[in-house]
Amino acid sequence: MRGLLLPFAVTLLGAGSVHASAADDWALLGKAAAVARTQPLAGSYLHQVGSAAETFRIERAQAHGKVRERRVSLDGLPREVIRNGDAVVSAGPDPRALQAAKASSVKLFPALLPEGVDALQQGYTLTRLGQSRVAMRDCQWLELKPREAGQRYALRLCVDGKSHLPLKTMTLTPQGQVVESFSFIDLNLNVGKLKVDVKPAYKLSAKSSAQRAAADTPTPALELRGMPAGFTLVQAGERRLPGDEGAAPVQHFVYSDGLVMLSVFAEPGAQARTTGAHGYGALSVVSDPEGDYQLTLVGELPEASLAAIARGLRISKKP
């Protein structure tokens, strides 16, 4: 009898999605994106990339119209990431820990969605899946799936039924494999007048911003053509290649489709004209020569997709 009831129960869990319209789903996603940035809370979450996993403690409050947030690693290298309004500070006791803190600051779970989710409709479809339970709270699964099958990762998130806070997210390959996930382990949304200290506990720190920079004029004036539809330029300038801090700065372009950030480094007159690809979790890195430049692409895209983008790019100086 139990075996007969189980499929019926699973069907009931997914039944709510039948009556929800696409507009309702996008509205829910918009609420989730807003709440993910501002909801006062205290709890801990698990961040998993492949077989590697780390846990973090997070506290968030609002004071004087600003969001004040502190997250501290509970295992691995000791580090913390502090947010005070739009300002983000990464801190650690030594250079290696500071680098790890900077890496942790790239994704400030649960705030993984852009502020304006409507822009995602050009490149993604949104589907309401079944319901689940995370950190002792009921939640509704939503899935953002790329319209171009196999070209980008899908994102699933389980949204709290009461607060609309994303409780868990999963990044999936085109084959449905989870390459990265965030999930609350314990969560308290009734934090009252929680006070969050925004002074770093470690001597080494680095500043960044929680807001994506607006597009600047590339310097020097280079033109990059062949980027897939949906990706727009959000920033351009000069910077050093990651892991090669002693080298001269190279031209750097940052593109986004609203969900994925894609960096393109253009190194002129490179000595080594190489082609290669490797990845870590959802992150892929591809190098490919193009004319007088060596292009290095870094982004959360499948390796094959990123390699195809690299082969299709053309770069030249603006007239």
PDB file of C-alpha atoms in Angstrom:
ATOM      1  CA  MET A   1       0.000   0.000   0.000  1.00  0.00           C
ATOM      2  CA  ARG A   2       2.829   2.361   0.880  1.00  0.00           C
ATOM      3  CA  GLY A   3       4.371   1.821  -2.578  1.00  0.00           C
ATOM      4  CA  LEU A   4       1.102   2.871  -4.213  1.00  0.00           C
ATOM      5  CA  LEU A   5       0.764   6.014  -2.115  1.00  0.00           C
ATOM      6  CA  LEU A   6       4.273   7.346  -2.783  1.00  0.00           C
ATOM      7  CA  PRO A   7       3.791   8.267  -6.484  1.00  0.00           C
ATOM      8  CA  PHE A   8       0.436   9.845  -5.585  1.00  0.00           C
ATOM      9  CA  ALA A   9       2.090  11.958  -2.887  1.00  0.00           C
ATOM     10  CA  VAL A  10       4.813  13.098  -5.279  1.00  0.00           C
ATOM     11  CA  THR A  11       2.139  14.100  -7.792  1.00  0.00           C
ATOM     12  CA  LEU A  12       0.426  16.212  -5.147  1.00  0.00           C
ATOM     13  CA  LEU A  13       3.677  18.001  -4.347  1.00  0.00           C
ATOM     14  CA  GLY A  14       3.977  19.165  -7.946  1.00  0.00           C
ATOM     15  CA  ALA A  15       0.289  19.909  -8.448  1.00  0.00           C
ATOM     16  CA  GLY A  16       0.591  23.565  -7.462  1.00  0.00           C
ATOM     17  CA  SER A  17       2.644  24.303 -10.566  1.00  0.00           C
ATOM     18  CA  VAL A  18      -0.260  23.421 -12.875  1.00  0.00           C
ATOM     19  CA  HIS A  19      -2.335  26.439 -11.874  1.00  0.00           C
ATOM     20  CA  ALA A  20       0.457  29.021 -11.720  1.00  0.00           C
ATOM     21  CA  SER A  21       0.889  31.205 -14.807  1.00  0.00           C
ATOM     22  CA  ALA A  22       4.244  32.183 -16.257  1.00  0.00           C
ATOM     23  CA  ALA A  23       3.645  35.748 -15.053  1.00  0.00           C
ATOM     24  CA  ASP A  24       3.092  34.444 -11.519  1.00  0.00           C
ATOM     25  CA  ASP A  25       6.346  32.503 -11.682  1.00  0.00           C
ATOM     26  CA  TRP A  26       8.360  35.526 -12.809  1.00  0.00           C
ATOM     27  CA  ALA A  27       6.696  37.652 -10.138  1.00  0.00           C
ATOM     28  CA  LEU A  28       7.705  35.087  -7.508  1.00  0.00           C
ATOM     29  CA  LEU A  29      11.265  35.078  -8.834  1.00  0.00           C
ATOM     30  CA  GLY A  30      11.328  38.879  -8.620  1.00  0.00           C
ATOM     31  CA  LYS A  31      10.228  38.757  -4.987  1.00  0.00           C
ATOM     32  CA  ALA A  32      12.880  36.139  -4.258  1.00  0.00           C
ATOM     33  CA  ALA A  33      15.586  38.327  -5.817  1.00  0.00           C
ATOM     34  CA  ALA A  34      14.578  41.339  -3.704  1.00  0.00           C
ATOM     35  CA  VAL A  35      14.203  39.442  -0.424  1.00  0.00           C
ATOM     36  CA  ALA A  36      17.516  37.653  -0.971  1.00  0.00           C
ATOM     37  CA  ARG A  37      19.312  41.008  -0.697  1.00  0.00           C
ATOM     38  CA  THR A  38      17.478  42.621   2.202  1.00  0.00           C
ATOM     39  CA  GLN A  39      15.798  40.044   4.501  1.00  0.00           C
ATOM     40  CA  PRO A  40      17.207  40.284   8.071  1.00  0.00           C
ATOM     41  CA  LEU A  41      18.357  36.829   9.132  1.00  0.00           C
ATOM     42  CA  ALA A  42      20.812  34.683  11.052  1.00  0.00           C
ATOM     43  CA  GLY A  43      21.841  31.172  10.126  1.00  0.00           C
ATOM     44  CA  SER A  44      24.395  28.930   8.495  1.00  0.00           C
ATOM     45  CA  TYR A  45      24.643  27.496   4.998  1.00  0.00           C
ATOM     46  CA  LEU A  46      26.576  24.903   3.041  1.00  0.00           C
ATOM     47  CA  HIS A  47      28.421  25.797  -0.166  1.00  0.00           C
ATOM     48  CA  GLN A  48      29.376  22.816  -2.307  1.00  0.00           C
ATOM     49  CA  VAL A  49      31.421  22.752  -5.525  1.00  0.00           C
ATOM     50  CA  GLY A  50      31.835  19.240  -6.868  1.00  0.00           C
ATOM     51  CA  SER A  51      33.059  17.126  -3.953  1.00  0.00           C
ATOM     52  CA  ALA A  52      34.394  20.119  -1.966  1.00  0.00           C
ATOM     53  CA  ALA A  53      32.121  21.647   0.670  1.00  0.00           C
ATOM     54  CA  GLU A  54      32.361  24.520   3.158  1.00  0.00           C
ATOM     55  CA  THR A  55      29.997  25.980   5.736  1.00  0.00           C
ATOM     56  CA  PHE A  56      29.469  29.638   6.583  1.00  0.00           C
ATOM     57  CA  ARG A  57      27.699  31.534   9.337  1.00  0.00           C
ATOM     58  CA  ILE A  58      25.716  34.561   8.151  1.00  0.00           C
ATOM     59  CA  GLU A  59      24.067  37.447  10.027  1.00  0.00           C
ATOM     60  CA  ARG A  60      22.178  40.253   8.312  1.00  0.00           C
ATOM     61  CA  ALA A  61      20.347  43.297   9.637  1.00  0.00           C
ATOM     62  CA  GLN A  62      19.275  46.740   8.459  1.00  0.00           C
ATOM     63  CA  ALA A  63      20.562  49.913  10.091  1.00  0.00           C
ATOM     64  CA  HIS A  64      20.099  53.521   8.946  1.00  0.00           C
ATOM     65  CA  GLY A  65      18.669  52.352   5.632  1.00  0.00           C
ATOM     66  CA  LYS A  66      21.652  50.104   4.897  1.00  0.00           C
ATOM     67  CA  VAL A  67      21.961  46.350   4.833  1.00  0.00           C
ATOM     68  CA  ARG A  68      24.713  45.213   7.202  1.00  0.00           C
ATOM     69  CA  GLU A  69      25.868  41.649   6.719  1.00  0.00           C
ATOM     70  CA  ARG A  70      28.651  39.438   8.019  1.00  0.00           C
ATOM     71  CA  ARG A  71      29.515  35.912   6.925  1.00  0.00           C
ATOM     72  CA  VAL A  72      32.275  33.856   8.545  1.00  0.00           C
ATOM     73  CA  SER A  73      33.754  30.542   7.394  1.00  0.00           C
ATOM     74  CA  LEU A  74      33.201  27.712   9.870  1.00  0.00           C
ATOM     75  CA  ASP A  75      35.708  25.348   8.255  1.00  0.00           C
ATOM     76  CA  GLY A  76      38.512  25.530   5.737  1.00  0.00           C
ATOM     77  CA  LEU A  77      40.627  28.695   5.669  1.00  0.00           C
ATOM     78  CA  PRO A  78      39.534  31.259   8.310  1.00  0.00           C
ATOM     79  CA  ARG A  79      37.980  34.272   6.582  1.00  0.00           C
ATOM     80  CA  GLU A  80      35.018  36.615   6.554  1.00  0.00           C
ATOM     81  CA  VAL A  81      33.044  38.697   4.085  1.00  0.00           C
ATOM     82  CA  ILE A  82      31.346  41.855   5.354  1.00  0.00           C
ATOM     83  CA  ARG A  83      28.740  43.915   3.528  1.00  0.00           C
ATOM     84  CA  ASN A  84      27.773  47.442   4.563  1.00  0.00           C
ATOM     85  CA  GLY A  85      25.297  48.780   2.030  1.00  0.00           C
ATOM     86  CA  ASP A  86      26.927  48.327  -1.372  1.00  0.00           C
ATOM     87  CA  ALA A  87      30.451  48.114   0.062  1.00  0.00           C
ATOM     88  CA  VAL A  88      31.897  44.617   0.500  1.00  0.00           C
ATOM     89  CA  VAL A  89      35.044  43.845   2.518  1.00  0.00           C
ATOM     90  CA  SER A  90      36.848  40.497   2.318  1.00  0.00           C
ATOM     91  CA  ALA A  91      39.222  39.737   5.202  1.00  0.00           C
ATOM     92  CA  GLY A  92      41.595  37.004   6.373  1.00  0.00           C
ATOM     93  CA  PRO A  93      44.581  36.457   8.683  1.00  0.00           C
ATOM     94  CA  ASP A  94      47.085  35.860   5.847  1.00  0.00           C
ATOM     95  CA  PRO A  95      47.355  36.388   2.062  1.00  0.00           C
ATOM     96  CA  ARG A  96      46.118  32.880   1.226  1.00  0.00           C
ATOM     97  CA  ALA A  97      43.052  33.275   3.438  1.00  0.00           C
ATOM     98  CA  LEU A  98      42.417  36.739   1.978  1.00  0.00           C
ATOM     99  CA  GLN A  99      42.398  35.289  -1.541  1.00  0.00           C
ATOM    100  CA  ALA A 100      39.882  32.677  -0.385  1.00  0.00           C
ATOM    101  CA  ALA A 101      37.749  35.446   1.149  1.00  0.00           C
ATOM    102  CA  LYS A 102      37.785  37.340  -2.154  1.00  0.00           C
ATOM    103  CA  ALA A 103      36.635  34.189  -3.936  1.00  0.00           C
ATOM    104  CA  SER A 104      33.826  33.756  -1.396  1.00  0.00           C
ATOM    105  CA  SER A 105      32.685  37.360  -1.964  1.00  0.00           C
ATOM    106  CA  VAL A 106      31.922  36.703  -5.640  1.00  0.00           C
ATOM    107  CA  LYS A 107      28.673  34.917  -4.732  1.00  0.00           C
ATOM    108  CA  LEU A 108      26.872  36.308  -1.695  1.00  0.00           C
ATOM    109  CA  PHE A 109      24.224  33.615  -1.159  1.00  0.00           C
ATOM    110  CA  PRO A 110      21.258  33.887  -0.994  1.00  0.00           C
ATOM    111  CA  ALA A 111      21.584  36.997  -3.218  1.00  0.00           C
ATOM    112  CA  LEU A 112      22.537  35.205  -6.442  1.00  0.00           C
ATOM    113  CA  LEU A 113      19.870  36.695  -8.734  1.00  0.00           C
ATOM    114  CA  PRO A 114      20.072  40.107 -10.460  1.00  0.00           C
ATOM    115  CA  GLU A 115      17.859  42.923  -9.195  1.00  0.00           C
ATOM    116  CA  GLY A 116      15.891  43.049 -12.439  1.00  0.00           C
ATOM    117  CA  VAL A 117      14.873  39.465 -13.215  1.00  0.00           C
ATOM    118  CA  ASP A 118      12.776  40.497 -16.241  1.00  0.00           C
ATOM    119  CA  ALA A 119      16.002  40.814 -18.232  1.00  0.00           C
ATOM    120  CA  LEU A 120      16.509  37.064 -17.813  1.00  0.00           C
ATOM    121  CA  GLN A 121      13.483  36.269 -19.971  1.00  0.00           C
ATOM    122  CA  GLN A 122      15.479  36.825 -23.166  1.00  0.00           C
ATOM    123  CA  GLY A 123      17.860  33.969 -22.423  1.00  0.00           C
ATOM    124  CA  TYR A 124      15.967  31.730 -19.984  1.00  0.00           C
ATOM    125  CA  THR A 125      12.630  30.062 -19.439  1.00  0.00           C
ATOM    126  CA  LEU A 126      11.207  29.768 -15.925  1.00  0.00           C
ATOM    127  CA  THR A 127       9.375  26.680 -14.704  1.00  0.00           C
ATOM    128  CA  ARG A 128       7.692  25.977 -11.389  1.00  0.00           C
ATOM    129  CA  LEU A 129       8.614  22.493 -10.179  1.00  0.00           C
ATOM    130  CA  GLY A 130       7.582  20.609  -7.045  1.00  0.00           C
ATOM    131  CA  GLN A 131       7.842  21.579  -3.406  1.00  0.00           C
ATOM    132  CA  SER A 132      10.451  20.610  -0.865  1.00  0.00           C
ATOM    133  CA  ARG A 133      11.730  21.350   2.639  1.00  0.00           C
ATOM    134  CA  VAL A 134      15.026  23.061   3.496  1.00  0.00           C
ATOM    135  CA  ALA A 135      16.253  24.078   6.971  1.00  0.00           C
ATOM    136  CA  MET A 136      12.879  22.989   8.409  1.00  0.00           C
ATOM    137  CA  ARG A 137      10.987  25.372   6.093  1.00  0.00           C
ATOM    138  CA  ASP A 138       8.654  24.553   3.184  1.00  0.00           C
ATOM    139  CA  CYS A 139       9.789  25.905  -0.169  1.00  0.00           C
ATOM    140  CA  GLN A 140       8.821  25.982  -3.851  1.00  0.00           C
ATOM    141  CA  TRP A 141      11.286  24.904  -6.542  1.00  0.00           C
ATOM    142  CA  LEU A 142      11.790  27.181  -9.559  1.00  0.00           C
ATOM    143  CA  GLU A 143      14.080  26.425 -12.495  1.00  0.00           C
ATOM    144  CA  LEU A 144      15.739  28.896 -14.847  1.00  0.00           C
ATOM    145  CA  LYS A 145      16.652  26.977 -17.989  1.00  0.00           C
ATOM    146  CA  PRO A 146      18.591  28.418 -20.952  1.00  0.00           C
ATOM    147  CA  ARG A 147      16.564  28.812 -24.136  1.00  0.00           C
ATOM    148  CA  GLU A 148      19.573  27.598 -26.129  1.00  0.00           C
ATOM    149  CA  ALA A 149      19.786  24.006 -24.941  1.00  0.00           C
ATOM    150  CA  GLY A 150      23.222  22.981 -23.767  1.00  0.00           C
ATOM    151  CA  GLN A 151      24.813  26.425 -24.098  1.00  0.00           C
ATOM    152  CA  ARG A 152      24.490  27.588 -20.478  1.00  0.00           C
ATOM    153  CA  TYR A 153      23.865  26.131 -17.054  1.00  0.00           C
ATOM    154  CA  ALA A 154      20.406  25.883 -15.516  1.00  0.00           C
ATOM    155  CA  LEU A 155      19.686  27.280 -12.050  1.00  0.00           C
ATOM    156  CA  ARG A 156      17.215  25.781  -9.610  1.00  0.00           C
ATOM    157  CA  LEU A 157      16.200  27.564  -6.442  1.00  0.00           C
ATOM    158  CA  CYS A 158      13.831  26.606  -3.650  1.00  0.00           C
ATOM    159  CA  VAL A 159      11.909  29.689  -2.471  1.00  0.00           C
ATOM    160  CA  ASP A 160      10.545  29.909   1.066  1.00  0.00           C
ATOM    161  CA  GLY A 161       6.748  29.771   1.040  1.00  0.00           C
ATOM    162  CA  LYS A 162       6.318  32.614   3.549  1.00  0.00           C
ATOM    163  CA  SER A 163       9.244  35.016   3.170  1.00  0.00           C
ATOM    164  CA  HIS A 164      10.126  34.210  -0.502  1.00  0.00           C
ATOM    165  CA  LEU A 165      13.771  33.887   0.538  1.00  0.00           C
ATOM    166  CA  PRO A 166      15.771  31.412  -1.603  1.00  0.00           C
ATOM    167  CA  LEU A 167      16.692  28.589   0.788  1.00  0.00           C
ATOM    168  CA  LYS A 168      18.671  26.459  -1.652  1.00  0.00           C
ATOM    169  CA  THR A 169      20.147  26.875  -5.125  1.00  0.00           C
ATOM    170  CA  MET A 170      21.635  24.353  -7.536  1.00  0.00           C
ATOM    171  CA  THR A 171      23.596  24.997 -10.731  1.00  0.00           C
ATOM    172  CA  LEU A 172      23.096  22.165 -13.221  1.00  0.00           C
ATOM    173  CA  THR A 173      24.904  21.087 -16.377  1.00  0.00           C
ATOM    174  CA  PRO A 174      22.945  20.404 -19.589  1.00  0.00           C
ATOM    175  CA  GLN A 175      23.048  16.731 -18.510  1.00  0.00           C
ATOM    176  CA  GLY A 176      21.381  17.574 -15.179  1.00  0.00           C
ATOM    177  CA  GLN A 177      24.462  17.153 -12.979  1.00  0.00           C
ATOM    178  CA  VAL A 178      24.812  19.515 -10.012  1.00  0.00           C
ATOM    179  CA  VAL A 179      28.131  21.378 -10.247  1.00  0.00           C
ATOM    180  CA  GLU A 180      27.518  23.897  -7.457  1.00  0.00           C
ATOM    181  CA  SER A 181      24.960  24.356  -4.695  1.00  0.00           C
ATOM    182  CA  PHE A 182      24.154  26.573  -1.724  1.00  0.00           C
ATOM    183  CA  SER A 183      21.766  25.460   1.017  1.00  0.00           C
ATOM    184  CA  PHE A 184      20.750  26.826   4.396  1.00  0.00           C
ATOM    185  CA  ILE A 185      21.377  24.365   7.226  1.00  0.00           C
ATOM    186  CA  ASP A 186      19.667  26.419   9.909  1.00  0.00           C
ATOM    187  CA  LEU A 187      17.853  29.715   9.566  1.00  0.00           C
ATOM    188  CA  ASN A 188      16.201  32.291  11.833  1.00  0.00           C
ATOM    189  CA  LEU A 189      14.188  35.105  10.245  1.00  0.00           C
ATOM    190  CA  ASN A 190      12.894  36.480  13.563  1.00  0.00           C
ATOM    191  CA  VAL A 191      16.117  38.230  14.553  1.00  0.00           C
ATOM    192  CA  GLY A 192      14.545  41.350  16.070  1.00  0.00           C
ATOM    193  CA  LYS A 193      17.010  44.228  16.492  1.00  0.00           C
ATOM    194  CA  LEU A 194      20.059  42.237  15.499  1.00  0.00           C
ATOM    195  CA  LYS A 195      23.293  44.237  15.501  1.00  0.00           C
ATOM    196  CA  VAL A 196      25.899  43.232  12.947  1.00  0.00           C
ATOM    197  CA  ASP A 197      29.493  44.350  13.470  1.00  0.00           C
ATOM    198  CA  VAL A 198      30.964  45.504  10.145  1.00  0.00           C
ATOM    199  CA  LYS A 199      34.530  45.928  11.394  1.00  0.00           C
ATOM    200  CA  PRO A 200      36.839  43.192  10.033  1.00  0.00           C
ATOM    201  CA  ALA A 201      38.303  40.858  12.638  1.00  0.00           C
ATOM    202  CA  TYR A 202      41.424  40.213  10.535  1.00  0.00           C
ATOM    203  CA  LYS A 203      44.267  42.568   9.647  1.00  0.00           C
ATOM    204  CA  LEU A 204      44.273  41.840   5.905  1.00  0.00           C
ATOM    205  CA  SER A 205      41.273  43.062   3.918  1.00  0.00           C
ATOM    206  CA  ALA A 206      40.189  44.101   0.427  1.00  0.00           C
ATOM    207  CA  LYS A 207      37.212  46.162  -0.729  1.00  0.00           C
ATOM    208  CA  SER A 208      34.775  45.542  -3.562  1.00  0.00           C
ATOM    209  CA  SER A 209      31.129  46.308  -4.345  1.00  0.00           C
ATOM    210  CA  ALA A 210      27.871  44.384  -4.166  1.00  0.00           C
ATOM    211  CA  GLN A 211      26.655  46.301  -7.213  1.00  0.00           C
ATOM    212  CA  ARG A 212      27.683  45.428 -10.744  1.00  0.00           C
ATOM    213  CA  ALA A 213      29.615  48.258 -12.328  1.00  0.00           C
ATOM    214  CA  ALA A 214      28.084  50.183 -15.194  1.00  0.00           C
ATOM    215  CA  ALA A 215      29.627  49.834 -18.623  1.00  0.00           C
ATOM    216  CA  ASP A 216      32.731  51.980 -19.181  1.00  0.00           C
ATOM    217  CA  THR A 217      34.455  52.874 -22.429  1.00  0.00           C
ATOM    218  CA  PRO A 218      37.164  50.305 -23.140  1.00  0.00           C
ATOM    219  CA  THR A 219      40.708  51.694 -22.939  1.00  0.00           C
ATOM    220  CA  PRO A 220      42.446  51.265 -25.272  1.00  0.00           C
ATOM    221  CA  ALA A 221      39.543  51.408 -27.742  1.00  0.00           C
ATOM    222  CA  LEU A 222      39.092  47.794 -28.820  1.00  0.00           C
ATOM    223  CA  GLU A 223      35.998  46.233 -30.346  1.00  0.00           C
ATOM    224  CA  LEU A 224      34.966  42.676 -29.536  1.00  0.00           C
ATOM    225  CA  ARG A 225      32.467  41.038 -31.899  1.00  0.00           C
ATOM    226  CA  GLY A 226      30.705  37.677 -31.907  1.00  0.00           C
ATOM    227  CA  MET A 227      29.341  37.527 -28.361  1.00  0.00           C
ATOM    228  CA  PRO A 228      26.155  35.368 -28.197  1.00  0.00           C
ATOM    229  CA  ALA A 229      22.748  37.051 -28.107  1.00  0.00           C
ATOM    230  CA  GLY A 230      21.667  38.080 -24.623  1.00  0.00           C
ATOM    231  CA  PHE A 231      25.143  39.001 -23.376  1.00  0.00           C
ATOM    232  CA  THR A 232      25.740  42.731 -22.929  1.00  0.00           C
ATOM    233  CA  LEU A 233      28.894  44.615 -21.977  1.00  0.00           C
ATOM    234  CA  VAL A 234      28.774  45.749 -18.339  1.00  0.00           C
ATOM    235  CA  GLN A 235      32.389  46.791 -17.828  1.00  0.00           C
ATOM    236  CA  ALA A 236      35.628  47.253 -19.756  1.00  0.00           C
ATOM    237  CA  GLY A 237      39.093  48.458 -18.900  1.00  0.00           C
ATOM    238  CA  GLU A 238      42.542  47.157 -18.065  1.00  0.00           C
ATOM    239  CA  ARG A 239      43.554  44.655 -15.389  1.00  0.00           C
ATOM    240  CA  ARG A 240      46.030  41.874 -14.775  1.00  0.00           C
ATOM    241  CA  LEU A 241      45.241  38.270 -15.551  1.00  0.00           C
ATOM    242  CA  PRO A 242      44.242  36.216 -12.472  1.00  0.00           C
ATOM    243  CA  GLY A 243      47.283  34.387 -11.107  1.00  0.00           C
ATOM    244  CA  ASP A 244      49.693  36.588 -13.096  1.00  0.00           C
ATOM    245  CA  GLU A 245      49.774  39.698 -10.925  1.00  0.00           C
ATOM    246  CA  GLY A 246      53.343  40.607 -11.924  1.00  0.00           C
ATOM    247  CA  ALA A 247      52.546  40.905 -15.631  1.00  0.00           C
ATOM    248  CA  ALA A 248      51.472  44.025 -17.492  1.00  0.00           C
ATOM    249  CA  PRO A 249      47.727  44.819 -17.522  1.00  0.00           C
ATOM    250  CA  VAL A 250      45.671  43.489 -20.428  1.00  0.00           C
ATOM    251  CA  GLN A 251      42.364  44.576 -21.922  1.00  0.00           C
ATOM    252  CA  HIS A 252      39.444  43.204 -19.899  1.00  0.00           C
ATOM    253  CA  PHE A 253      35.792  42.959 -20.990  1.00  0.00           C
ATOM    254  CA  VAL A 254      32.982  41.829 -18.676  1.00  0.00           C
ATOM    255  CA  TYR A 255      29.704  40.624 -20.190  1.00  0.00           C
ATOM    256  CA  SER A 256      26.519  39.384 -18.540  1.00  0.00           C
ATOM    257  CA  ASP A 257      23.211  37.853 -19.570  1.00  0.00           C
ATOM    258  CA  GLY A 258      21.752  38.886 -16.210  1.00  0.00           C
ATOM    259  CA  LEU A 259      22.655  35.621 -14.510  1.00  0.00           C
ATOM    260  CA  VAL A 260      26.080  34.664 -15.856  1.00  0.00           C
ATOM    261  CA  MET A 261      29.180  36.872 -15.725  1.00  0.00           C
ATOM    262  CA  LEU A 262      31.719  36.284 -18.503  1.00  0.00           C
ATOM    263  CA  SER A 263      35.201  37.844 -18.515  1.00  0.00           C
ATOM    264  CA  VAL A 264      37.291  38.161 -21.663  1.00  0.00           C
ATOM    265  CA  PHE A 265      40.986  39.051 -21.349  1.00  0.00           C
ATOM    266  CA  ALA A 266      42.721  40.217 -24.547  1.00  0.00           C
ATOM    267  CA  GLU A 267      46.513  40.004 -24.340  1.00  0.00           C
ATOM    268  CA  PRO A 268      48.293  41.705 -27.269  1.00  0.00           C
ATOM    269  CA  GLY A 269      51.439  40.236 -28.774  1.00  0.00           C
ATOM    270  CA  ALA A 270      51.325  37.173 -26.532  1.00  0.00           C
ATOM    271  CA  GLN A 271      54.431  34.993 -26.859  1.00  0.00           C
ATOM    272  CA  ALA A 272      52.597  31.711 -26.368  1.00  0.00           C
ATOM    273  CA  ARG A 273      49.756  31.193 -28.840  1.00  0.00           C
ATOM    274  CA  THR A 274      47.890  28.405 -27.103  1.00  0.00           C
ATOM    275  CA  THR A 275      44.454  26.849 -27.113  1.00  0.00           C
ATOM    276  CA  GLY A 276      43.166  25.100 -24.023  1.00  0.00           C
ATOM    277  CA  ALA A 277      40.286  24.667 -21.584  1.00  0.00           C
ATOM    278  CA  HIS A 278      39.774  23.598 -17.988  1.00  0.00           C
ATOM    279  CA  GLY A 279      37.180  24.065 -15.278  1.00  0.00           C
ATOM    280  CA  TYR A 280      36.401  23.964 -11.588  1.00  0.00           C
ATOM    281  CA  GLY A 281      32.816  23.291 -10.655  1.00  0.00           C
ATOM    282  CA  ALA A 282      30.644  25.666 -12.681  1.00  0.00           C
ATOM    283  CA  LEU A 283      33.626  27.864 -13.627  1.00  0.00           C
ATOM    284  CA  SER A 284      35.386  27.281 -16.949  1.00  0.00           C
ATOM    285  CA  VAL A 285      38.526  28.860 -18.411  1.00  0.00           C
ATOM    286  CA  VAL A 286      39.341  28.802 -22.126  1.00  0.00           C
ATOM    287  CA  SER A 287      42.311  30.265 -24.040  1.00  0.00           C
ATOM    288  CA  ASP A 288      42.297  30.796 -27.788  1.00  0.00           C
ATOM    289  CA  PRO A 289      44.409  32.929 -30.169  1.00  0.00           C
ATOM    290  CA  GLU A 290      42.622  35.577 -32.237  1.00  0.00           C
ATOM    291  CA  GLY A 291      44.640  37.681 -34.656  1.00  0.00           C
ATOM    292  CA  ASP A 292      47.292  39.616 -32.751  1.00  0.00           C
ATOM    293  CA  TYR A 293      45.739  38.730 -29.390  1.00  0.00           C
ATOM    294  CA  GLN A 294      45.576  35.809 -27.014  1.00  0.00           C
ATOM    295  CA  LEU A 295      42.016  35.627 -25.643  1.00  0.00           C
ATOM    296  CA  THR A 296      41.304  34.115 -22.239  1.00  0.00           C
ATOM    297  CA  LEU A 297      37.646  33.601 -21.317  1.00  0.00           C
ATOM    298  CA  VAL A 298      36.523  32.968 -17.738  1.00  0.00           C
ATOM    299  CA  GLY A 299      32.882  32.316 -16.912  1.00  0.00           C
ATOM    300  CA  GLU A 300      30.232  30.020 -15.487  1.00  0.00           C
ATOM    301  CA  LEU A 301      29.456  28.219 -18.717  1.00  0.00           C
ATOM    302  CA  PRO A 302      30.022  24.643 -19.888  1.00  0.00           C
ATOM    303  CA  GLU A 303      33.556  24.240 -21.255  1.00  0.00           C
ATOM    304  CA  ALA A 304      32.317  23.287 -24.730  1.00  0.00           C
ATOM    305  CA  SER A 305      30.060  26.340 -24.851  1.00  0.00           C
ATOM    306  CA  LEU A 306      32.820  28.693 -23.678  1.00  0.00           C
ATOM    307  CA  ALA A 307      35.237  27.213 -26.232  1.00  0.00           C
ATOM    308  CA  ALA A 308      32.672  27.777 -28.995  1.00  0.00           C
ATOM    309  CA  ILE A 309      32.282  31.409 -27.909  1.00  0.00           C
ATOM    310  CA  ALA A 310      36.069  31.870 -27.936  1.00  0.00           C
ATOM    311  CA  ARG A 311      36.324  30.503 -31.479  1.00  0.00           C
ATOM    312  CA  GLY A 312      33.627  32.886 -32.683  1.00  0.00           C
ATOM    313  CA  LEU A 313      35.057  36.084 -31.175  1.00  0.00           C
ATOM    314  CA  ARG A 314      36.782  38.688 -33.313  1.00  0.00           C
ATOM    315  CA  ILE A 315      38.739  41.600 -31.878  1.00  0.00           C
ATOM    316  CA  SER A 316      40.038  44.761 -33.535  1.00  0.00           C
ATOM    317  CA  LYS A 317      40.915  48.349 -32.758  1.00  0.00           C
ATOM    318  CA  LYS A 318      38.075  50.798 -33.204  1.00  0.00           C
ATOM    319  CA  PRO A 319      38.548  53.115 -36.198  1.00  0.00           C
TER     320      PRO A 319
END
